[in-house]
PDB file of C-alpha atoms in Angstrom:
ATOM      1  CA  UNK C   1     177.444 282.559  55.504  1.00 65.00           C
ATOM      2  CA  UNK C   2     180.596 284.477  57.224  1.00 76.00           C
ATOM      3  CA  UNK C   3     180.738 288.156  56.378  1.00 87.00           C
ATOM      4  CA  UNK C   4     183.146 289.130  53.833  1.00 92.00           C
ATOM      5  CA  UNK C   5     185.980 291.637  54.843  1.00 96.00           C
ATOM      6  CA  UNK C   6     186.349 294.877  53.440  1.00 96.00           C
ATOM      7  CA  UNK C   7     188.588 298.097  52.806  1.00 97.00           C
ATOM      8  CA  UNK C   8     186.588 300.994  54.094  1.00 97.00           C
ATOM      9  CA  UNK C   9     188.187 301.268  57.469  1.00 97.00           C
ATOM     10  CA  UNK C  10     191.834 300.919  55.984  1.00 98.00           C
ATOM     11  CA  UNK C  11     190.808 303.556  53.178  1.00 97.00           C
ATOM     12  CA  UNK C  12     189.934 305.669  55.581  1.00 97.00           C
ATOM     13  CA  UNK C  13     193.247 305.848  56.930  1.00 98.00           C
ATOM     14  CA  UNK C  14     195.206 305.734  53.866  1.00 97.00           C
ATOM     15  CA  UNK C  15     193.549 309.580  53.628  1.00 96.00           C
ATOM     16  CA  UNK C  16     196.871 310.423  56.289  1.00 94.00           C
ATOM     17  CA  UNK C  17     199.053 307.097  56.926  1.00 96.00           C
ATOM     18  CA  UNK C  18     201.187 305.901  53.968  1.00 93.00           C
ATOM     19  CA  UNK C  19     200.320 302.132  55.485  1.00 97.00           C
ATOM     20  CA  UNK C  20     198.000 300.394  57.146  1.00 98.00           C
ATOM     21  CA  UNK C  21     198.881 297.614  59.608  1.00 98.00           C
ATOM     22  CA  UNK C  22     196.057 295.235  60.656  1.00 98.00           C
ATOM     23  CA  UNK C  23     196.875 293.066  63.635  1.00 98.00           C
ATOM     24  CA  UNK C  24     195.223 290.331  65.650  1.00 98.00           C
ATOM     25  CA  UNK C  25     195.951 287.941  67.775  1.00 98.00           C
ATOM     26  CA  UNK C  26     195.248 283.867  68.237  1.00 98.00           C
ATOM     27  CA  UNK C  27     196.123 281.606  70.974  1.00 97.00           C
ATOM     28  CA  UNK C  28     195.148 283.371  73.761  1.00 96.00           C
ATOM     29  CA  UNK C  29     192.633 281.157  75.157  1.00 95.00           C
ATOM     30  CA  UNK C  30     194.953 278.009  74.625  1.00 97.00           C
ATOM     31  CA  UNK C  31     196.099 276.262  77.172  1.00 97.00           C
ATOM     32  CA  UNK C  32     199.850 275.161  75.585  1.00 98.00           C
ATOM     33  CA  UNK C  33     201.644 276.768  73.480  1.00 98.00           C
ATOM     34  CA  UNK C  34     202.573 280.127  72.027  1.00 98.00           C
ATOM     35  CA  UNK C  35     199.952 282.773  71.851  1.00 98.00           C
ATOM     36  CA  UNK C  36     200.743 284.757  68.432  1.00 98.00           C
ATOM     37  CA  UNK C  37     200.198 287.991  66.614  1.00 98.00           C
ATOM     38  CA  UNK C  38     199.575 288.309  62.953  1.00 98.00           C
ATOM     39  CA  UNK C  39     200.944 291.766  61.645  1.00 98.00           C
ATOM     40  CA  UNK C  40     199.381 292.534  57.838  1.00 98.00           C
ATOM     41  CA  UNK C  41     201.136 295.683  56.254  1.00 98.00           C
ATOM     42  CA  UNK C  42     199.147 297.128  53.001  1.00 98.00           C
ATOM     43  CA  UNK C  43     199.314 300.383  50.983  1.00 97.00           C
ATOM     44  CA  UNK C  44     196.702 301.835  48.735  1.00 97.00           C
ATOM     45  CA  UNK C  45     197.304 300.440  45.880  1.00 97.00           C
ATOM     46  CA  UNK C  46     197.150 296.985  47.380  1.00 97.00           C
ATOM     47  CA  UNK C  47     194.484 295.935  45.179  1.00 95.00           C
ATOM     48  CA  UNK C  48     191.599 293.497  46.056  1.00 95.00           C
ATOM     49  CA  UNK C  49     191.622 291.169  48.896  1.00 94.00           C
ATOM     50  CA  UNK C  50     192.158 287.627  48.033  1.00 95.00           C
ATOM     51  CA  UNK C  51     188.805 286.335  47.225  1.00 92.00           C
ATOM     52  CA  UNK C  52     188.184 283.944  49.941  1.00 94.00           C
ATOM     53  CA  UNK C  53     189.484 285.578  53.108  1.00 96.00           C
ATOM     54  CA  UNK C  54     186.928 285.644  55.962  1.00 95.00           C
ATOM     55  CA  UNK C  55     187.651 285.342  59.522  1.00 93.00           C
ATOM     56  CA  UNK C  56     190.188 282.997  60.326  1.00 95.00           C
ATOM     57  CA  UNK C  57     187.825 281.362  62.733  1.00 92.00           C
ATOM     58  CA  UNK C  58     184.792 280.469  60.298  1.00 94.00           C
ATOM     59  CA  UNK C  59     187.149 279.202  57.527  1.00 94.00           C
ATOM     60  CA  UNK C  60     187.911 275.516  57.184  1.00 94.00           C
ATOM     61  CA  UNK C  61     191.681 274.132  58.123  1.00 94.00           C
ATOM     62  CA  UNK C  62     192.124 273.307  53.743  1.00 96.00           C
ATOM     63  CA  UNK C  63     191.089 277.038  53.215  1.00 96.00           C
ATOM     64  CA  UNK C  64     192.899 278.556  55.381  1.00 96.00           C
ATOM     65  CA  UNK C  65     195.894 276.606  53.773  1.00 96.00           C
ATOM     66  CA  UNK C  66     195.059 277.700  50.651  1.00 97.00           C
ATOM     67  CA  UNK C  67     194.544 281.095  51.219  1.00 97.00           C
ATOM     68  CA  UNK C  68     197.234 282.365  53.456  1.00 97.00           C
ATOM     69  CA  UNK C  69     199.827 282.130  50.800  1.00 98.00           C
ATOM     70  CA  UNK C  70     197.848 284.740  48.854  1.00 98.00           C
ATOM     71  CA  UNK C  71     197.343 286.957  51.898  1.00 98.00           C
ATOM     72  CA  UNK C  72     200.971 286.964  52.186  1.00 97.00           C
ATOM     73  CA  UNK C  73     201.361 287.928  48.888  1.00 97.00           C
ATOM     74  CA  UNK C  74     199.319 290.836  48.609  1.00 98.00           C
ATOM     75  CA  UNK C  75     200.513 292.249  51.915  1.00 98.00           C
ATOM     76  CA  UNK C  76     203.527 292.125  53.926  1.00 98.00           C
ATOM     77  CA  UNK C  77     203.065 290.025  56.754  1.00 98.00           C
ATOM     78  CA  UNK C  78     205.189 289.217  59.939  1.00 98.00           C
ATOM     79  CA  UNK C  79     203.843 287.050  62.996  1.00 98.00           C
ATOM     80  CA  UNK C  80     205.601 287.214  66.132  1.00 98.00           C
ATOM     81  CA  UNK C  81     205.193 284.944  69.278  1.00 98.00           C
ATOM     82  CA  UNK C  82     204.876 284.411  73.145  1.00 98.00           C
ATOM     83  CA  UNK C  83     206.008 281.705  74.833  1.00 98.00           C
ATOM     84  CA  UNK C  84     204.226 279.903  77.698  1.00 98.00           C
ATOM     85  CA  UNK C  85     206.841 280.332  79.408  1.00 98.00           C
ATOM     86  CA  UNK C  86     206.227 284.531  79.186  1.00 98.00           C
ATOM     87  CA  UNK C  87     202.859 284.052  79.226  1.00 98.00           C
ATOM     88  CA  UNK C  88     203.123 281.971  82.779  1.00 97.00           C
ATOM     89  CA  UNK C  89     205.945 284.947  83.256  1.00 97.00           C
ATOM     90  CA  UNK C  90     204.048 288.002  82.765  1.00 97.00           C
ATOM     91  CA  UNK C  91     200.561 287.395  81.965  1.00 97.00           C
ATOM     92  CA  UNK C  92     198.527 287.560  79.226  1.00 97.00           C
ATOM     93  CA  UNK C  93     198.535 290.733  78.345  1.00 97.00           C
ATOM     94  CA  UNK C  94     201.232 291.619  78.427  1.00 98.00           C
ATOM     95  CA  UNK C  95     202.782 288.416  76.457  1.00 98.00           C
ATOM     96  CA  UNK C  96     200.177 289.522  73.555  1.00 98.00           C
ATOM     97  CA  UNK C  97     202.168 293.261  73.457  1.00 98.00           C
ATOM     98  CA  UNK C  98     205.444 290.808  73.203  1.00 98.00           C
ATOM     99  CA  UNK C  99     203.853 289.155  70.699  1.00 98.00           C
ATOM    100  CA  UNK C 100     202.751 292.129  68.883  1.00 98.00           C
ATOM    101  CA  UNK C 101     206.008 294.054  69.479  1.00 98.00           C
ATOM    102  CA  UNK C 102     207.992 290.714  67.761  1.00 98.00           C
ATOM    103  CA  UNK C 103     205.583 291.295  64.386  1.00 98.00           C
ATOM    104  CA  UNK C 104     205.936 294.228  63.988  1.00 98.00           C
ATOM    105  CA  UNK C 105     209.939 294.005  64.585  1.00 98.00           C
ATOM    106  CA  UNK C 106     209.655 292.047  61.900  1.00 98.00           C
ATOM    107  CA  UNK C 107     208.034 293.878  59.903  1.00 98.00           C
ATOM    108  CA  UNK C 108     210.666 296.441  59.981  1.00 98.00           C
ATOM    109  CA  UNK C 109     213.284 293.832  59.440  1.00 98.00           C
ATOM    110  CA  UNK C 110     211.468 293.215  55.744  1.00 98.00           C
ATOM    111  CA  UNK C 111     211.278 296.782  55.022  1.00 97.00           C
ATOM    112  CA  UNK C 112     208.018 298.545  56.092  1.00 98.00           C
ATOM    113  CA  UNK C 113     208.618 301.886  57.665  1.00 97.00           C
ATOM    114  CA  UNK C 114     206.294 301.065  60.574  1.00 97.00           C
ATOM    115  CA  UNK C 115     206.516 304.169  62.718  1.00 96.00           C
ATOM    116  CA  UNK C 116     204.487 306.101  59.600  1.00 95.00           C
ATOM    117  CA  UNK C 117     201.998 303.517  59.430  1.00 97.00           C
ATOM    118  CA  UNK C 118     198.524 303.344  61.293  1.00 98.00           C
ATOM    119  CA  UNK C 119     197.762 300.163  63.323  1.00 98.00           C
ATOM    120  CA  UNK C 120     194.180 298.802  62.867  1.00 98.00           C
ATOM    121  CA  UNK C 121     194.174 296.746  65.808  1.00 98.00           C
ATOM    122  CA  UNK C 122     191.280 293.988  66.499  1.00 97.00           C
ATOM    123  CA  UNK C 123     189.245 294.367  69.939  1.00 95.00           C
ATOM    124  CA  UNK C 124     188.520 297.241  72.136  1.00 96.00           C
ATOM    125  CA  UNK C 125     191.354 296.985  74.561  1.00 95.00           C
ATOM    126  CA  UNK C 126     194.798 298.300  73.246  1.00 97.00           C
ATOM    127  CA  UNK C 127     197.345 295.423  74.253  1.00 97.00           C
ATOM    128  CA  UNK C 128     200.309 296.751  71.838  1.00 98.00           C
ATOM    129  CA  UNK C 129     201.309 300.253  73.618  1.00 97.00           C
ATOM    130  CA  UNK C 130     202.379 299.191  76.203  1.00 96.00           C
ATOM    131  CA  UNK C 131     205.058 296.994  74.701  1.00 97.00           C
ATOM    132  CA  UNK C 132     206.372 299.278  72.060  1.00 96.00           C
ATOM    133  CA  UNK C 133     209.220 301.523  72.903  1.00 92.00           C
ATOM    134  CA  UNK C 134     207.516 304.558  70.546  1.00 92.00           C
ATOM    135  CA  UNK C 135     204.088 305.313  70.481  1.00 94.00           C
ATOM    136  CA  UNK C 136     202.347 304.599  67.270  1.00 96.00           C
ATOM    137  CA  UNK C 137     199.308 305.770  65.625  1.00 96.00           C
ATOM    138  CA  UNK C 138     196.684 302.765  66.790  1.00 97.00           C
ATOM    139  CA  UNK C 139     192.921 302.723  66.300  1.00 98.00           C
ATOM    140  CA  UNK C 140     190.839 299.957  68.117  1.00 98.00           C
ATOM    141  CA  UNK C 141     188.129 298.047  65.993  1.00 97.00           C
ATOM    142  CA  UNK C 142     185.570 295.366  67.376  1.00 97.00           C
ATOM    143  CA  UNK C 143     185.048 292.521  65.325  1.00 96.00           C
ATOM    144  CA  UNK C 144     188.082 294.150  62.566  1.00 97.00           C
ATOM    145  CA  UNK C 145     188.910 290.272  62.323  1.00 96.00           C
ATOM    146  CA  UNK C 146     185.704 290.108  60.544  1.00 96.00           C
ATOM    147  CA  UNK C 147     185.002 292.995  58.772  1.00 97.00           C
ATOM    148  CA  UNK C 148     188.331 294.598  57.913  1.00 97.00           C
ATOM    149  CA  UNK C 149     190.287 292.890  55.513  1.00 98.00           C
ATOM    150  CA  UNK C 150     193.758 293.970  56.828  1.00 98.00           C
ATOM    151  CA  UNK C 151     192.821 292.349  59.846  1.00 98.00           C
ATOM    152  CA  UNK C 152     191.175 288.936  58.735  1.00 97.00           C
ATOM    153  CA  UNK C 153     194.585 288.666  56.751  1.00 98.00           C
ATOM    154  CA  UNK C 154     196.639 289.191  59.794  1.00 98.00           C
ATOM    155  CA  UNK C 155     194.900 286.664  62.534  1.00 98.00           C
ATOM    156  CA  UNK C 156     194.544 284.490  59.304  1.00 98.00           C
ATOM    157  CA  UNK C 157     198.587 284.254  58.563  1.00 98.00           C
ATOM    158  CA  UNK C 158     199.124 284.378  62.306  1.00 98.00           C
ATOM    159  CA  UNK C 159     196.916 281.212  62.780  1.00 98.00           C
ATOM    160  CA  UNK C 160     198.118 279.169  60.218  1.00 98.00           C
ATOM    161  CA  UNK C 161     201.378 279.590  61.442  1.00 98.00           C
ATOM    162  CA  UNK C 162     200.816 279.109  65.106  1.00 98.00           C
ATOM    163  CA  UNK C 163     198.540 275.441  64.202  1.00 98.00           C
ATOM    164  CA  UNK C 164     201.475 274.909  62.298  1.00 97.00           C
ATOM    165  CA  UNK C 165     204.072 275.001  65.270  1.00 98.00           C
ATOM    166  CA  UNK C 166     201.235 272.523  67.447  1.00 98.00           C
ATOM    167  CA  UNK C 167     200.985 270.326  65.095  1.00 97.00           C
ATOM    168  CA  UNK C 168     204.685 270.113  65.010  1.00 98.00           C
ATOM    169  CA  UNK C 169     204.411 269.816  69.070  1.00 98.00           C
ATOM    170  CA  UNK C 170     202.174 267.151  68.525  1.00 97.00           C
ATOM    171  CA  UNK C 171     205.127 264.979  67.428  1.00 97.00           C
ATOM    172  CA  UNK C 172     207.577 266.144  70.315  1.00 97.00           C
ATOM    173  CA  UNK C 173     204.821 266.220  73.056  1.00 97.00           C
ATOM    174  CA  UNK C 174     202.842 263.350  71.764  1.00 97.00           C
ATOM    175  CA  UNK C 175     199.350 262.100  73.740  1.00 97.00           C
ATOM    176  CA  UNK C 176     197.595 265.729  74.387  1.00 98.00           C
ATOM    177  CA  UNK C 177     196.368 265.681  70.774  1.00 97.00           C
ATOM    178  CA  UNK C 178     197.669 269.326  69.739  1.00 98.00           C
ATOM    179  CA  UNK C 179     197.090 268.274  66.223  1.00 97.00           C
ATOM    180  CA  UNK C 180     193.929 268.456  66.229  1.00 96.00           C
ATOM    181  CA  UNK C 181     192.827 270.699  69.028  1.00 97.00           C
ATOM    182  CA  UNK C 182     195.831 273.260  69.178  1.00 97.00           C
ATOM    183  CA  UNK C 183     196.339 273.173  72.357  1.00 97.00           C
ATOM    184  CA  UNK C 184     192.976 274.129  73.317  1.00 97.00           C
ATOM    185  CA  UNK C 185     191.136 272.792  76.255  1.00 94.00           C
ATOM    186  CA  UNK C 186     189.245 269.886  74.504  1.00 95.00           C
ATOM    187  CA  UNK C 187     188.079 267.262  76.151  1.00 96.00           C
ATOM    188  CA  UNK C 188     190.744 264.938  75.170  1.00 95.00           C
ATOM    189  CA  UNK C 189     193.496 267.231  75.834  1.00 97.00           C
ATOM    190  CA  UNK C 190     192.080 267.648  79.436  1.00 95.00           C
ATOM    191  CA  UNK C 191     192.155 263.595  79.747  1.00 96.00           C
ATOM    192  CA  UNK C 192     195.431 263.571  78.745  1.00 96.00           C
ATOM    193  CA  UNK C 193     196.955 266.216  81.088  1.00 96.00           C
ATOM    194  CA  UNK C 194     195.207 264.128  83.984  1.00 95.00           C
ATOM    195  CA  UNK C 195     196.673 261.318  82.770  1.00 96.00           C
ATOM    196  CA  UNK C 196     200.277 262.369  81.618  1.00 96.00           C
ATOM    197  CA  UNK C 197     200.444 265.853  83.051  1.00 95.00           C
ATOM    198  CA  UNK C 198     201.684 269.006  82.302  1.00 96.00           C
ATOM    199  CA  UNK C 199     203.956 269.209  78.875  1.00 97.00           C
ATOM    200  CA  UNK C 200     206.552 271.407  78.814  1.00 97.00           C
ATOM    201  CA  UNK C 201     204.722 274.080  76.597  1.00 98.00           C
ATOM    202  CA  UNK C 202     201.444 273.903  79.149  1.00 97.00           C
ATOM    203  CA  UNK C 203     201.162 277.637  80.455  1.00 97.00           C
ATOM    204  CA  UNK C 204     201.114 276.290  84.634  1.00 95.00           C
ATOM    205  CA  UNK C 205     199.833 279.445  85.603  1.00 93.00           C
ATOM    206  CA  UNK C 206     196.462 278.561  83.303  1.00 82.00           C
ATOM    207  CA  UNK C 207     196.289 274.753  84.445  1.00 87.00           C
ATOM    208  CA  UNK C 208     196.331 275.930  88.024  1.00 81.00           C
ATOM    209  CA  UNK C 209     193.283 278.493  86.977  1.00 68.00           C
ATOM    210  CA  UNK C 210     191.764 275.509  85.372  1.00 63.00           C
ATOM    211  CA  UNK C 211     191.727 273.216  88.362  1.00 59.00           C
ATOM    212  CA  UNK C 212     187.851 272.875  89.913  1.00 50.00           C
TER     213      UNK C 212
END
């Protein structure tokens, strides 16, 4: 059974930050598409998490449909995206900060006073400074996607909407099967870039890494 998210680490930083902001990232391993960053925004007094958030990753396709709408509900959430076309640009990392720069962007466009919030940011490598203009208050979790519930919401909102956009692709870019593998490197998808070749939301740089 997945591990259920909790609070403790965002209570913890409600003792001095007026808002917490989880943040995580999917689509970085893809090999098409966007790679996107889900920005979660809660206060105190947020109340429980919705009962069936878990990481995004363990949760079925129907329940992550189901329960994103109450994640954004209970939050504020923003996603923002990366190209391939940055990510073939400028790399990885540094499309992830673009990414993660673009949420929280929005974030302030709906009305969160991000610079007195405290980012709880997923992983042990800190992607975002680099990309923001201001520093902001940022503390690096492992596993946060799974164990704090800021975080879960985030990559879960961000990942909903990003299989949203390939499945989408699937009807422009037809053949790769982004439908159901996301742009992934599944063994169809492979076949069909041999066979059809690069799309124009393939990230070259990664095909060319790809390449025995």
């Amino acid at each position: 059974m997945a591990a259920t998210p909790t609070l403790e680490a965002e209570q913890e930083l409600w003792a001095d930050a007026s808002l917490v902001i989880g943040m995580d990232e999917v689509g970085r391993g893809a090999l098409a598409g966007p790679v996107s960053v889900g920005a979660l925004a809660l206060a105190a007094d947020c109340g429980a998490w919705p009962e069936h958030l878990r990481d995004s990753k363990t949760m079925t396709p129907l329940r992550r449909a189901s329960t994103a709408p109450l994640v954004r509900t209970w939050g504020v959430s923003a996603v923002g995206h990366a190209s391939n076309d940055e990510i073939d640009r400028f790399g990885i990392i540094a499309a992830l900060g673009l990414a993660g720069r673009r949420a929280l962007v929005a974030l302030h466009a709906a009305g969160i006073e991000v610079p007195a919030a405290a980012i709880l940011l997923d992983g042990t490598h800190d992607w975002l400074a680099p990309a923001l203009r201001a520093p902001l208050r940022t503390v690096l979790r492992a596993k946060a996607d799974r164990d704090c519930a800021s975080v879960s919401g985030a990559a879960l909102v961000a990942k909903v909407e990003r299989d949203e956009r390939m499945v989408v692709a699937d009807d422009v870019h037809p053949g790769y099967g982004w439908a159901s593998n996301k742009g992934y490197g599944s063994a169809v998808h492979m076949a069909a870039i041999d066979e059809l070749g690069p799309s124009a939301l393939h990230r070259r740089t990664w095909l060319r890494a790809a390449q025995p």
